Short mmCIF file of C-alpha atoms in Angstrom, two decimals:
data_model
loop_
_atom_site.label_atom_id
_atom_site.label_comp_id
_atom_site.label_asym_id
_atom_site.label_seq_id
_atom_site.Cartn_x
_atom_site.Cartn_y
_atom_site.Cartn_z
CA UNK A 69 -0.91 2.85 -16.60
CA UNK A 70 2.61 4.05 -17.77
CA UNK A 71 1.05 5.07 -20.65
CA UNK A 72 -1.49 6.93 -18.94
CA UNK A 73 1.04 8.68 -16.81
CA UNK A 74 3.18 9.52 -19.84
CA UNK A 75 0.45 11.53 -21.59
CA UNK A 76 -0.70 13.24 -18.28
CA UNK A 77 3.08 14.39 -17.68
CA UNK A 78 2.97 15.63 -21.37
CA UNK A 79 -0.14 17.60 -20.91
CA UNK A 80 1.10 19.23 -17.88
CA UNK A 81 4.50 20.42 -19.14
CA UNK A 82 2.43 21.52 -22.54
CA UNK A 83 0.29 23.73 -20.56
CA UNK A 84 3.18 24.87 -18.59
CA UNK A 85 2.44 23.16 -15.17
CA UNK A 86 4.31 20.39 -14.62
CA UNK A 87 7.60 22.35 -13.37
CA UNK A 88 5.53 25.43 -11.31
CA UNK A 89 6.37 28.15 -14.07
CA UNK A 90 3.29 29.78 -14.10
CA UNK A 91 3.45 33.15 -11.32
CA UNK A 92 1.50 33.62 -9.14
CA UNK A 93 1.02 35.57 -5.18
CA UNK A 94 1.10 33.41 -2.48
CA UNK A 95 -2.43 35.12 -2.03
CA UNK A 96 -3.79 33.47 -5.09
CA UNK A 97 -2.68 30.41 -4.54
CA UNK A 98 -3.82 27.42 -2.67
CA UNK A 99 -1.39 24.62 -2.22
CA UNK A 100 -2.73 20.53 -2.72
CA UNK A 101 -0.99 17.94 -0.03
CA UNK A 102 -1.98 14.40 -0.31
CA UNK A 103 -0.67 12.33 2.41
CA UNK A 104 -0.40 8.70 2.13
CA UNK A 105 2.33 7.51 4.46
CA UNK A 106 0.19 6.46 7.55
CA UNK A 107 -2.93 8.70 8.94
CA UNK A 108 -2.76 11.90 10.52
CA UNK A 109 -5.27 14.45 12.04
CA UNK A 110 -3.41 17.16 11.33
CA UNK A 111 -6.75 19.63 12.20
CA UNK A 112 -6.17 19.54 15.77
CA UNK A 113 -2.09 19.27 15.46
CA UNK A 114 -0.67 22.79 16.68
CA UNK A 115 2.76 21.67 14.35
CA UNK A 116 0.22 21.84 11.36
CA UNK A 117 -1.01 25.10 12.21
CA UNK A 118 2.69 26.67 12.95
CA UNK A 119 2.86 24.77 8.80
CA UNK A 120 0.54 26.45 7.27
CA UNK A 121 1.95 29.85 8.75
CA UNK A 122 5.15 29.73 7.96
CA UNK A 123 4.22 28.33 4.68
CA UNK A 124 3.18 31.32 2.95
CA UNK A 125 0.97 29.48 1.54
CA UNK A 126 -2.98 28.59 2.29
CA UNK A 127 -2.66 24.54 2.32
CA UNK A 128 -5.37 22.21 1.85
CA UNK A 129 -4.24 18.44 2.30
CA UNK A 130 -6.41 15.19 2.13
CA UNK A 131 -5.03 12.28 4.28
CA UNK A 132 -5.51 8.40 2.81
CA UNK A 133 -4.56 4.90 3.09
CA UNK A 134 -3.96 2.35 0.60
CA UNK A 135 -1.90 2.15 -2.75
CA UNK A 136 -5.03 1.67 -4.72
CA UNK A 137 -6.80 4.54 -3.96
CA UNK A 138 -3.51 6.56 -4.55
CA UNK A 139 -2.87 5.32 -8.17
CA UNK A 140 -6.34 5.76 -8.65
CA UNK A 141 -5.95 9.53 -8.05
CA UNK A 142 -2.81 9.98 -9.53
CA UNK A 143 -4.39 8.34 -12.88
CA UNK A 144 -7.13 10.34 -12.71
CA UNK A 145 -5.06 13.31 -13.28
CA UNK A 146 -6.14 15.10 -9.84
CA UNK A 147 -3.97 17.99 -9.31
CA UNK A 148 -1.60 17.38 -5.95
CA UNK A 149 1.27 19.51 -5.52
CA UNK A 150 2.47 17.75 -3.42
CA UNK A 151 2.21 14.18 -1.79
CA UNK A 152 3.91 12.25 1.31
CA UNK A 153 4.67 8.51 0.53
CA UNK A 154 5.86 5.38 2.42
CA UNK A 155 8.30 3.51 1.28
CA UNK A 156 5.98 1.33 -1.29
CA UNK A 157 4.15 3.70 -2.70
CA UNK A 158 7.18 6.14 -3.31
CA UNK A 159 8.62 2.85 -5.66
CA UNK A 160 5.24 2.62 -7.04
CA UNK A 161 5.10 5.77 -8.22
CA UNK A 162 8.79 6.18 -9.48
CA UNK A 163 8.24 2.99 -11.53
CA UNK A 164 5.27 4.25 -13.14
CA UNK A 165 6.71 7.94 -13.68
CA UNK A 166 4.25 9.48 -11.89
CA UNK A 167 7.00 11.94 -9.53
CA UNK A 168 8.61 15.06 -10.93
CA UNK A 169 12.58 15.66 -11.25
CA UNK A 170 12.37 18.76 -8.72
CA UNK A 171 16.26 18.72 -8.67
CA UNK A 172 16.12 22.07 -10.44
CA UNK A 173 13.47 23.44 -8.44
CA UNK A 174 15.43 22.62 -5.08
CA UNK A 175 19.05 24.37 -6.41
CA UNK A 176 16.88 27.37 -7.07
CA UNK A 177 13.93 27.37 -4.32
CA UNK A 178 14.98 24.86 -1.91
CA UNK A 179 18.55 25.51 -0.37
CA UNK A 180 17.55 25.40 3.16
CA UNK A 181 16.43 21.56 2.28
CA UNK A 182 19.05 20.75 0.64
CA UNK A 183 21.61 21.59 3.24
CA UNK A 184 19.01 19.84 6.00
CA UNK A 185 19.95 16.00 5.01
CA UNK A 186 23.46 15.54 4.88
CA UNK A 187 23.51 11.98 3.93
CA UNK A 188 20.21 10.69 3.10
CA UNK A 189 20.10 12.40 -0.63
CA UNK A 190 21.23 8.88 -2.33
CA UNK A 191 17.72 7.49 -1.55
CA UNK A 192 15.97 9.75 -3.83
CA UNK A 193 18.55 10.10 -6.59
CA UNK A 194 18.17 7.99 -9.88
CA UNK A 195 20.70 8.94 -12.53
CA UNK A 196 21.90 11.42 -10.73
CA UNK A 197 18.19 13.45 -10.67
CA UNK A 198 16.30 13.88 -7.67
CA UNK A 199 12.57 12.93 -7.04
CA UNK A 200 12.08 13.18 -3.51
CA UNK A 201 12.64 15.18 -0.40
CA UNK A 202 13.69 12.07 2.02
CA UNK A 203 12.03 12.21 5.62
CA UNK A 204 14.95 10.12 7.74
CA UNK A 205 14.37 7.63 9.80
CA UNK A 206 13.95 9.41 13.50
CA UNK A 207 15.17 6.93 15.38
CA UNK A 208 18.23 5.60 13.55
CA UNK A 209 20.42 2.65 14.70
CA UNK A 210 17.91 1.61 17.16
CA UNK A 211 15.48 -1.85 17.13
CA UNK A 212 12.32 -1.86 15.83
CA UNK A 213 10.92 -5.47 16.84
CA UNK A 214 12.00 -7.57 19.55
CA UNK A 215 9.64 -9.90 22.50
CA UNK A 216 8.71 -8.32 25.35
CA UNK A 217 7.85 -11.07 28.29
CA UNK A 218 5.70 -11.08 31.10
CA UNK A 219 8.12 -10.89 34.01
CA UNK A 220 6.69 -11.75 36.65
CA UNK A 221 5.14 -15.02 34.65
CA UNK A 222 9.08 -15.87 33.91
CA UNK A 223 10.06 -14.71 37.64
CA UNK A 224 7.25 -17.56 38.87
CA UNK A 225 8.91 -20.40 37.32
CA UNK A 226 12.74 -19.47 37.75
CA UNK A 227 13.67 -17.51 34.73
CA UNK A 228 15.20 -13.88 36.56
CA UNK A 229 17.73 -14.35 33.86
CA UNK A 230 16.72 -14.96 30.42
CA UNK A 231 18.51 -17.09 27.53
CA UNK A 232 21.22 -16.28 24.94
CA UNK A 233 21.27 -19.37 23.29
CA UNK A 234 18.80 -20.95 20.75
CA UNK A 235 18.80 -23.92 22.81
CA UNK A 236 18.07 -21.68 25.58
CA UNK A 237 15.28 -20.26 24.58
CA UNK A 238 13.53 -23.03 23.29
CA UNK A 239 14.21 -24.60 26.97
CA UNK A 240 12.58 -21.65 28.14
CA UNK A 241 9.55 -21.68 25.88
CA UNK A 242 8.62 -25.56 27.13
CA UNK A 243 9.29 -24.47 30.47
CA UNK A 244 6.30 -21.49 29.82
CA UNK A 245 3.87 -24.21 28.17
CA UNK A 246 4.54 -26.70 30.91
CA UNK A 247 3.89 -24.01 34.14
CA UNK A 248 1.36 -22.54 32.32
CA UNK A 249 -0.66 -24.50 29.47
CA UNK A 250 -3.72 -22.04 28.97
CA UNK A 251 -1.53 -19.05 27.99
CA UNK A 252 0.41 -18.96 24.61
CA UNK A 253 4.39 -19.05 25.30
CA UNK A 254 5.40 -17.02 22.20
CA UNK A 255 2.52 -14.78 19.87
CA UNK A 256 3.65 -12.84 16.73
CA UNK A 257 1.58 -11.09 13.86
CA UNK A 258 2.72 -12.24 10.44
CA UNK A 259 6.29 -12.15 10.18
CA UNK A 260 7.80 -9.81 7.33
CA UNK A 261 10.22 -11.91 5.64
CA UNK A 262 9.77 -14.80 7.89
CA UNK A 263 12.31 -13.06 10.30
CA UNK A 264 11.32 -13.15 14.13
CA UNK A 265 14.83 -10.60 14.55
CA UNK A 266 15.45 -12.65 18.86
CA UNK A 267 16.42 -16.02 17.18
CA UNK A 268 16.85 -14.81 13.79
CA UNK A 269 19.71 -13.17 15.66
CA UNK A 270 21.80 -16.51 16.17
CA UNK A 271 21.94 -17.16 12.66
CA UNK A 272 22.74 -13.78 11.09
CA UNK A 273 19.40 -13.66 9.31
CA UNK A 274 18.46 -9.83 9.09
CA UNK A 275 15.79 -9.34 6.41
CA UNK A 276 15.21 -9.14 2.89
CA UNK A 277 18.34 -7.65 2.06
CA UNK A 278 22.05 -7.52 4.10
CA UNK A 279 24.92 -8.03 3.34
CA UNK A 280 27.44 -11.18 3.51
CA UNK A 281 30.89 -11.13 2.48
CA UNK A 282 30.80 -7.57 0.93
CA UNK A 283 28.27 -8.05 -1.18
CA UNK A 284 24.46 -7.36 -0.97
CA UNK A 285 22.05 -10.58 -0.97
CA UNK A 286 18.51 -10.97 -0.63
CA UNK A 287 17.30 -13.84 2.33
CA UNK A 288 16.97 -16.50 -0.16
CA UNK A 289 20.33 -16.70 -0.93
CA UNK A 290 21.60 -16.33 3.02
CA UNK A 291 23.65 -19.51 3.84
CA UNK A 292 22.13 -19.69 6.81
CA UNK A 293 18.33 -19.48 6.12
CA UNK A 294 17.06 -23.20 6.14
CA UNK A 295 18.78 -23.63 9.45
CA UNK A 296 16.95 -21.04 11.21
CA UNK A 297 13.50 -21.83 9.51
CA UNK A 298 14.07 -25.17 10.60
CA UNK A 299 13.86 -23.66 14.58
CA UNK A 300 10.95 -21.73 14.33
CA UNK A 301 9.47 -24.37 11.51
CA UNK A 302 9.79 -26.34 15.03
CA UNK A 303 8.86 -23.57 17.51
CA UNK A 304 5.35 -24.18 15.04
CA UNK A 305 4.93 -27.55 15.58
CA UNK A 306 5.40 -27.51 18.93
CA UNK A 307 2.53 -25.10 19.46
CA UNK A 308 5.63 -23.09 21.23
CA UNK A 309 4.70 -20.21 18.83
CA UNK A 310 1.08 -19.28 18.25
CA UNK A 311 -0.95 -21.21 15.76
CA UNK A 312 -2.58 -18.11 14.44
CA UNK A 313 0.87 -16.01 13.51
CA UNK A 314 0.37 -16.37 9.62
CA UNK A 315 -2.84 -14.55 10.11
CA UNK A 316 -3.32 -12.57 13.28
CA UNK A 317 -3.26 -9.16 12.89
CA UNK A 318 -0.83 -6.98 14.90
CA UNK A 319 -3.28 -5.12 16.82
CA UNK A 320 -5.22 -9.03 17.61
CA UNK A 321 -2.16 -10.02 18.59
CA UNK A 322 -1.35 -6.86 21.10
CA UNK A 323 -4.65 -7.71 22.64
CA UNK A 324 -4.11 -11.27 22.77
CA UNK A 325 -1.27 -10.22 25.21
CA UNK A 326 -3.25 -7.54 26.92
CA UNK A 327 -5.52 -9.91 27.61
CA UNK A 328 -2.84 -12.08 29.52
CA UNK A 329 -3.26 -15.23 26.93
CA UNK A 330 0.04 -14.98 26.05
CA UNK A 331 3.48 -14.68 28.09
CA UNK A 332 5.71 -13.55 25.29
CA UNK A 333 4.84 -11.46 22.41
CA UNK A 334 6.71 -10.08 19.29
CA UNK A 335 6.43 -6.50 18.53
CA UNK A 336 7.45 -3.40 17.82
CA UNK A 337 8.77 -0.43 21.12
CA UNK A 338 6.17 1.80 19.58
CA UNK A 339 3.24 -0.32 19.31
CA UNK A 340 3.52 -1.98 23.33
CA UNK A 341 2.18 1.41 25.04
CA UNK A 342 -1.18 0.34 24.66
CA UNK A 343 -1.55 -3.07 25.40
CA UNK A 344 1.08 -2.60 28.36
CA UNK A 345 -1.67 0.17 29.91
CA UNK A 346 -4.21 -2.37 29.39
CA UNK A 347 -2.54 -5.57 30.71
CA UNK A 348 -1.65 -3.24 33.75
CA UNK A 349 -5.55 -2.45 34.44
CA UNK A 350 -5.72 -6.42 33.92
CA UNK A 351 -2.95 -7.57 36.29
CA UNK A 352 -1.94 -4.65 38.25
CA UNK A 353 0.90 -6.40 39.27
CA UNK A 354 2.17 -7.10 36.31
CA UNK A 355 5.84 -6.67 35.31
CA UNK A 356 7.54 -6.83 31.87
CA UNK A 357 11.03 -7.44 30.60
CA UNK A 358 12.66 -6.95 26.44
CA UNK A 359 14.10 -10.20 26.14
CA UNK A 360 17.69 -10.59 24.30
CA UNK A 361 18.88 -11.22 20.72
CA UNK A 362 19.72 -14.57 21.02
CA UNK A 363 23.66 -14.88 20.01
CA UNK A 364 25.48 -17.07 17.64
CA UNK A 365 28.27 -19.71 18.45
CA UNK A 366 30.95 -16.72 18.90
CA UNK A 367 28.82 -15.09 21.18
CA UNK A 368 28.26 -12.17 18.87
CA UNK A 369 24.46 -10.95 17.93
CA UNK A 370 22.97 -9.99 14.53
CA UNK A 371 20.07 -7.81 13.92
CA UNK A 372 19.56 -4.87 11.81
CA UNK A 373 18.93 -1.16 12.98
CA UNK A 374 16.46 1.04 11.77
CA UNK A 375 18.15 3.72 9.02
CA UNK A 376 17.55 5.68 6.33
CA UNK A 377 14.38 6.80 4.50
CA UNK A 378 11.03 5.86 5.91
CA UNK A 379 8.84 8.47 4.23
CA UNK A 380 9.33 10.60 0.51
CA UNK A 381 8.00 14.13 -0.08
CA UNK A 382 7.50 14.38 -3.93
CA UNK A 383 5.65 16.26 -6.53
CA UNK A 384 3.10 14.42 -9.03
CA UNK A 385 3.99 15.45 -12.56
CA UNK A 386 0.67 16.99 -12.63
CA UNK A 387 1.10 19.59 -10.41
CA UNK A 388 0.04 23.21 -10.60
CA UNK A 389 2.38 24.81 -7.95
CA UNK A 390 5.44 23.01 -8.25
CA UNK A 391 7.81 26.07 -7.53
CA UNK A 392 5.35 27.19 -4.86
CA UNK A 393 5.78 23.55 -2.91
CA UNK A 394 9.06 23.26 -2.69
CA UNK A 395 8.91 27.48 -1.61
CA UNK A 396 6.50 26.35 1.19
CA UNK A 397 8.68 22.94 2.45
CA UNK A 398 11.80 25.21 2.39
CA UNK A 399 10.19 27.86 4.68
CA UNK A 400 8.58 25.15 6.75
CA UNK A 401 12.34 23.29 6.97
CA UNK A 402 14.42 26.52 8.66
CA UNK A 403 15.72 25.60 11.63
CA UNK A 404 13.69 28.11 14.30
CA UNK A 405 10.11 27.28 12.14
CA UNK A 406 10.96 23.53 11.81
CA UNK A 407 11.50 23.75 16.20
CA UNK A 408 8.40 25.06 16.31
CA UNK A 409 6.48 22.79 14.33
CA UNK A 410 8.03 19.45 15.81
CA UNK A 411 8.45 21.21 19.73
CA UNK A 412 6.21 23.74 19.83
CA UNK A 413 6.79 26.81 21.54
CA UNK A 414 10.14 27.62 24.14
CA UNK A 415 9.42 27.62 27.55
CA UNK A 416 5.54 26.98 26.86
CA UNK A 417 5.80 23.25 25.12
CA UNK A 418 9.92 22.93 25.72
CA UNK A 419 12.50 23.84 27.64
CA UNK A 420 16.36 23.22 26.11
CA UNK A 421 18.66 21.34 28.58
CA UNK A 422 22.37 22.58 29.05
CA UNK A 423 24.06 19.89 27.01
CA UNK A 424 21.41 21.13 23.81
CA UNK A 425 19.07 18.13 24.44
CA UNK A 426 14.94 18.91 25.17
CA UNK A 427 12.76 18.40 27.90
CA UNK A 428 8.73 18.51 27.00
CA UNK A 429 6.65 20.65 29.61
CA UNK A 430 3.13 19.18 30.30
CA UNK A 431 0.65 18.85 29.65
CA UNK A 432 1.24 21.19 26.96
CA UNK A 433 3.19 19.31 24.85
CA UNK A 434 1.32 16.01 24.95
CA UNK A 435 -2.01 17.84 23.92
CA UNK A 436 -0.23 19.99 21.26
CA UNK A 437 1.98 17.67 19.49
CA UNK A 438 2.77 15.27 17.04
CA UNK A 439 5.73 14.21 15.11
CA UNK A 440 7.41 15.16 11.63
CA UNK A 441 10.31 13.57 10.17
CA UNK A 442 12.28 16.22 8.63
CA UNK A 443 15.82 17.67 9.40
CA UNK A 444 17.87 14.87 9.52
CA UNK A 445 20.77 15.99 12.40
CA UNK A 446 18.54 17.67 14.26
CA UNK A 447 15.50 15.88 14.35
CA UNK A 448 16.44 12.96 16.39
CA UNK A 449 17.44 14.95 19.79
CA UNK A 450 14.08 16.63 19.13
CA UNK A 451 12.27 12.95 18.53
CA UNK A 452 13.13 11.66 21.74
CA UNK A 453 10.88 14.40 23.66
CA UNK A 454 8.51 11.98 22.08
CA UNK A 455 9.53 9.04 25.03
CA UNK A 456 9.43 11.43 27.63
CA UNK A 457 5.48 11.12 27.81
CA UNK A 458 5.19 8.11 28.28
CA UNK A 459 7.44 6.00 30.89
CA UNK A 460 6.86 2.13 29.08
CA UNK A 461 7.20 3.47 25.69
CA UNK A 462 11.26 5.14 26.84
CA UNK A 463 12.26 1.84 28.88
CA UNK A 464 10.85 -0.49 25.83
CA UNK A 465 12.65 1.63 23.38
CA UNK A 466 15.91 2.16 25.46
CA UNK A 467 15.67 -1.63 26.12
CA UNK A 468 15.34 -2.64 22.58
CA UNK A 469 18.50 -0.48 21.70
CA UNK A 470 20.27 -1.72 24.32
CA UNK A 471 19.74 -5.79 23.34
CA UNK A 472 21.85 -4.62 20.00
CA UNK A 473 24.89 -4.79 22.17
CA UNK A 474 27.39 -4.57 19.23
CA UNK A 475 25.72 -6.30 16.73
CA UNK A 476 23.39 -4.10 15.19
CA UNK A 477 23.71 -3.21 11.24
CA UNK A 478 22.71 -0.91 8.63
CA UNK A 479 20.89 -2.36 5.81
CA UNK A 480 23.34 -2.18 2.66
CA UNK A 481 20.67 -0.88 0.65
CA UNK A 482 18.70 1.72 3.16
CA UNK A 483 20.05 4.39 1.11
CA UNK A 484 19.91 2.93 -2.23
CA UNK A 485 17.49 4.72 -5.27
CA UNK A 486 14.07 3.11 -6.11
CA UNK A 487 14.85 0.23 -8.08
CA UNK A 488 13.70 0.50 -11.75
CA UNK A 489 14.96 -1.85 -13.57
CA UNK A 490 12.50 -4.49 -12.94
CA UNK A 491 9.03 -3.97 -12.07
CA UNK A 492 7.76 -7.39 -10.17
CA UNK A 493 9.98 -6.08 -7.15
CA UNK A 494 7.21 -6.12 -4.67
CA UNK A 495 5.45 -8.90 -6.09
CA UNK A 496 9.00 -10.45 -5.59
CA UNK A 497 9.44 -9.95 -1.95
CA UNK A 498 5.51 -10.94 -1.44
CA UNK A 499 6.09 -14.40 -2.66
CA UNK A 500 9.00 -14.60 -0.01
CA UNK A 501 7.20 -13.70 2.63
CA UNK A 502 4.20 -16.35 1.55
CA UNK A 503 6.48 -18.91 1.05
CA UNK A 504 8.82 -18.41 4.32
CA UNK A 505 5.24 -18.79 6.73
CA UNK A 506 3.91 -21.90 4.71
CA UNK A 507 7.44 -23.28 5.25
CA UNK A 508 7.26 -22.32 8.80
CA UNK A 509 3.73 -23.43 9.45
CA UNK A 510 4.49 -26.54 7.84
CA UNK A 511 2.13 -26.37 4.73
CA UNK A 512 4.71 -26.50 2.38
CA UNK A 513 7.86 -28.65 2.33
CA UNK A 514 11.53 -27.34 3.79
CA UNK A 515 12.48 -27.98 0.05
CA UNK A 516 10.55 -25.12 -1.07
CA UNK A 517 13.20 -22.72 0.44
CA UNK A 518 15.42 -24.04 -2.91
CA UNK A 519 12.43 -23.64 -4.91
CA UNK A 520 11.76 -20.05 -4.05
CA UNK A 521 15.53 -19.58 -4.36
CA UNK A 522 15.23 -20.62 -8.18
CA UNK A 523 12.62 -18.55 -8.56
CA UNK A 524 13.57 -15.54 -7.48
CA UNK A 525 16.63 -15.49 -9.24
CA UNK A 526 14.74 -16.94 -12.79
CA UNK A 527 12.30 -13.68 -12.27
CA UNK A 528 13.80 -10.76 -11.71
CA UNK A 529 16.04 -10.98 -8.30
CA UNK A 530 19.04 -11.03 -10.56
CA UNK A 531 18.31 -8.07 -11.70
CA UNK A 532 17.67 -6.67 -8.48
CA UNK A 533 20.39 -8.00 -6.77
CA UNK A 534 22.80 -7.01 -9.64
CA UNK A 535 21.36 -3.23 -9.26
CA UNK A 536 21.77 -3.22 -5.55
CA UNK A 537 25.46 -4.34 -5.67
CA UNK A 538 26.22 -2.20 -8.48
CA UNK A 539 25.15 0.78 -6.49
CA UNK A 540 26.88 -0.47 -3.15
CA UNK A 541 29.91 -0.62 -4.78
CA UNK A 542 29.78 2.80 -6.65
CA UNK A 543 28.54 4.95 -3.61
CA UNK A 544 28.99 2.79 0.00
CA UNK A 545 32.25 -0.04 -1.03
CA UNK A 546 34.62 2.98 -2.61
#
């Protein structure tokens, strides 16, 4: 496939494509978007509209999911201009050489981008060359996952306060199975990593990278791992946690909870809305409550915070219009268009608060809107007009921030490059994941968590590991 890629990229900078040199009027030309970061319906979004005026630029854009069908049109040598990645597939394609070096391009088309992201440039820099305009996370140093409990279930059988303490909790959990045996106490979906972030919490486990002692580590090598597997390798056993977590899908297990079979569930703030709504038309009486991070023996909790890059805007090497993209993002990215794409229009879709924050006016705004993640200052304030619409999505999101108390953290590496020096990463941090839930669900041996330790260091997690502390030290650690 590299090869592939290679002779594409050659082609295109032999016919003079690949950096956007050929001129043309905006009239003449029609711009290519793929978008592959999640699924948008961007016909009836009034933002994309307000895009494709202040663009310049007639747009066409095809929306898809999957990596597969991505490579598949990126090998095929289908001219994109410009394409919108998750995290994945932006690593995908940087290891295969598929994304253009558009630092050029931005120093002479795209100054209004470069000044919008004042920290978040690291993430798309490799060897001091950038590949990517980086869409920030909108809601940074806030909690993606925690439980969310039926209340009033817990309120029944004496819990109005809830547990801090591993011990705690797991007190609780019987409790739940014992007052009420045909509901689940605890669903999840498969657990990324392993990591359920409540009790994970009490044992400063955060994810697949953090850092310990200065330096960054991946989970197999946290000192504290086989003690927490060990509680929710239990939690398992004990039917405490739902016997279908290593293969439930999130959206079975929202309705499992929606469907009041289960008393606690494990998600995310921005995935509850639904399943709240529909629990409510269930039990109309129905209350819920974000549970706590659980804390460790100091008293001090541990869970990390959503930051840095969620999304990459980058150019195929086989694009036509390179110049002409980054032209059209840079309009799109001023300050008064970008407000109008992401709000809409003043005192018709938003008014602006004295202290500079937003208020949404409906029900314009709900029927008119979506989100983009662009502008990194600015685009939070405007981001949390978002919560306003709906009342369980702001307390489940304010709640979840909350439970951080002092003890959220930044991933060391949220900021760090695509890494390139091995190319088994994912693969890597698959078999983690695989082997962490057949530990937990008992189908392979606590002694495998040394075994996957060995191998992840034999295969390649040196490597990573080595690349990751390398660039912590050189542009974090100074």
């Amino acid at each position: 496939m590299k090869k592939l890629l290679a002779m594409l990229l050659v082609l295109s900078l032999t016919l003079g494509l690949g950096l956007g040199i050929v001129s043309a009027s905006a009239e003449d030309v029609t711009l290519k978007f793929l978008i592959s970061a999640g699924f948008y319906d961007l016909e009836n979004d009034l933002g994309w509209k307000v895009c494709q005026r202040v663009s310049g630029y007639k747009i066409d854009y095809e929306v898809i999911n999957g990596t597969e069908q991505l490579m598949l049109i990126i090998t095929s040598g289908q001219e994109y201009d410009y394409t919108y990645l998750n995290s994945k597939n932006y690593s995908l394609m940087m290891s295969e050489g598929a994304l253009m070096d558009i630092t050029d391009l931005l120093n002479e088309y795209g100054q209004d981008i470069l000044a919008a992201f004042p920290t978040t440039w690291p993430a798309v820099t490799t060897d001091g060359r950038i590949y990517a305009i980086p869409s920030p996370a909108a809601q940074p140093d806030s909690l993606t996952y925690s439980m969310i409990a039926r209340k009033d279930l817990l309120d029944k059988i004496g819990y109005t306060e809830y547990p801090t303490t591993v011990e705690g909790f797991v007190k609780m959990l019987e409790d739940i199975k014992a007052a009420y045996p045909d509901m689940v106490p605890l669903t999840a979906s498969r657990l990324d990593a392993g990591v359920l972030s409540n009790v994970a919490s009490a044992f400063n486990v955060q994810g697949m990278y953090q850092l310990v002692d200065g330096k960054v580590i991946n989970i197999v090598d946290n000192p504290n791992l086989k003690a927490y597997v060990e509680v929710i390798r239990d939690l398992y056993a004990r039917k405490l946690l739902d016997a279908e977590m290593p293969a439930i899908t999130t959206n079975d297990m929202r309705s499992k909870w929606a469907a009041s079979q289960a008393v606690i569930s494990y998600q995310s703030w921005n995935g509850c809305e639904t399943c709240i709504a529909a629990l409510r038309q269930l039990s109309p009486d129905m209350e819920y409550v974000v549970l706590p991070l659980l804390q460790d023996e100091g008293g001090k909790v541990h869970a990390q915070v959503k930051y840095g890059v969620t999304a990459y805007g980058a150019i195929p090497v086989t694009s036509k219009h390179a110049k002409e993209a980054i032209q059209a993002i840079n309009s799109m990215i001023q300050i008064d268009n970008f407000t109008e794409i992401v709000l809409g229009e003043k005192d018709v879709h938003y008014t602006v608060n004295e202290d500079g924050t937003f208020s949404p006016i409906q029900p314009a705004f709900n029927n008119d809107k979506v989100a983009s993640n662009y502008r990194e200052v600015e685009y939070p304030k405007m981001w949390e007009v978002r919560l306003a619409k709906n009342a369980d999505l702001q307390s489940t999101f304010y709640a979840m921030r909350d439970s951080l108390l002092d003890g959220g953290e930044r991933s060391p590496v949220a900021l760090a490059p695509a890494v390139t020096v091995v190319d088994n990463k994912a693969a890597l941090e698959n078999r983690i994941t695989d082997t962490l839930i057949a530990v937990i669900c008992g189908t392979s041996d606590i002694s495998e968590l040394d075994t996957l330790r060995e191998y992840w260091h034999k295969n390649g997690g040196e490597e990573i590991i080595e690349f990751y502390n390398t660039w912590y030290a050189e542009n974090v650690a100074k």
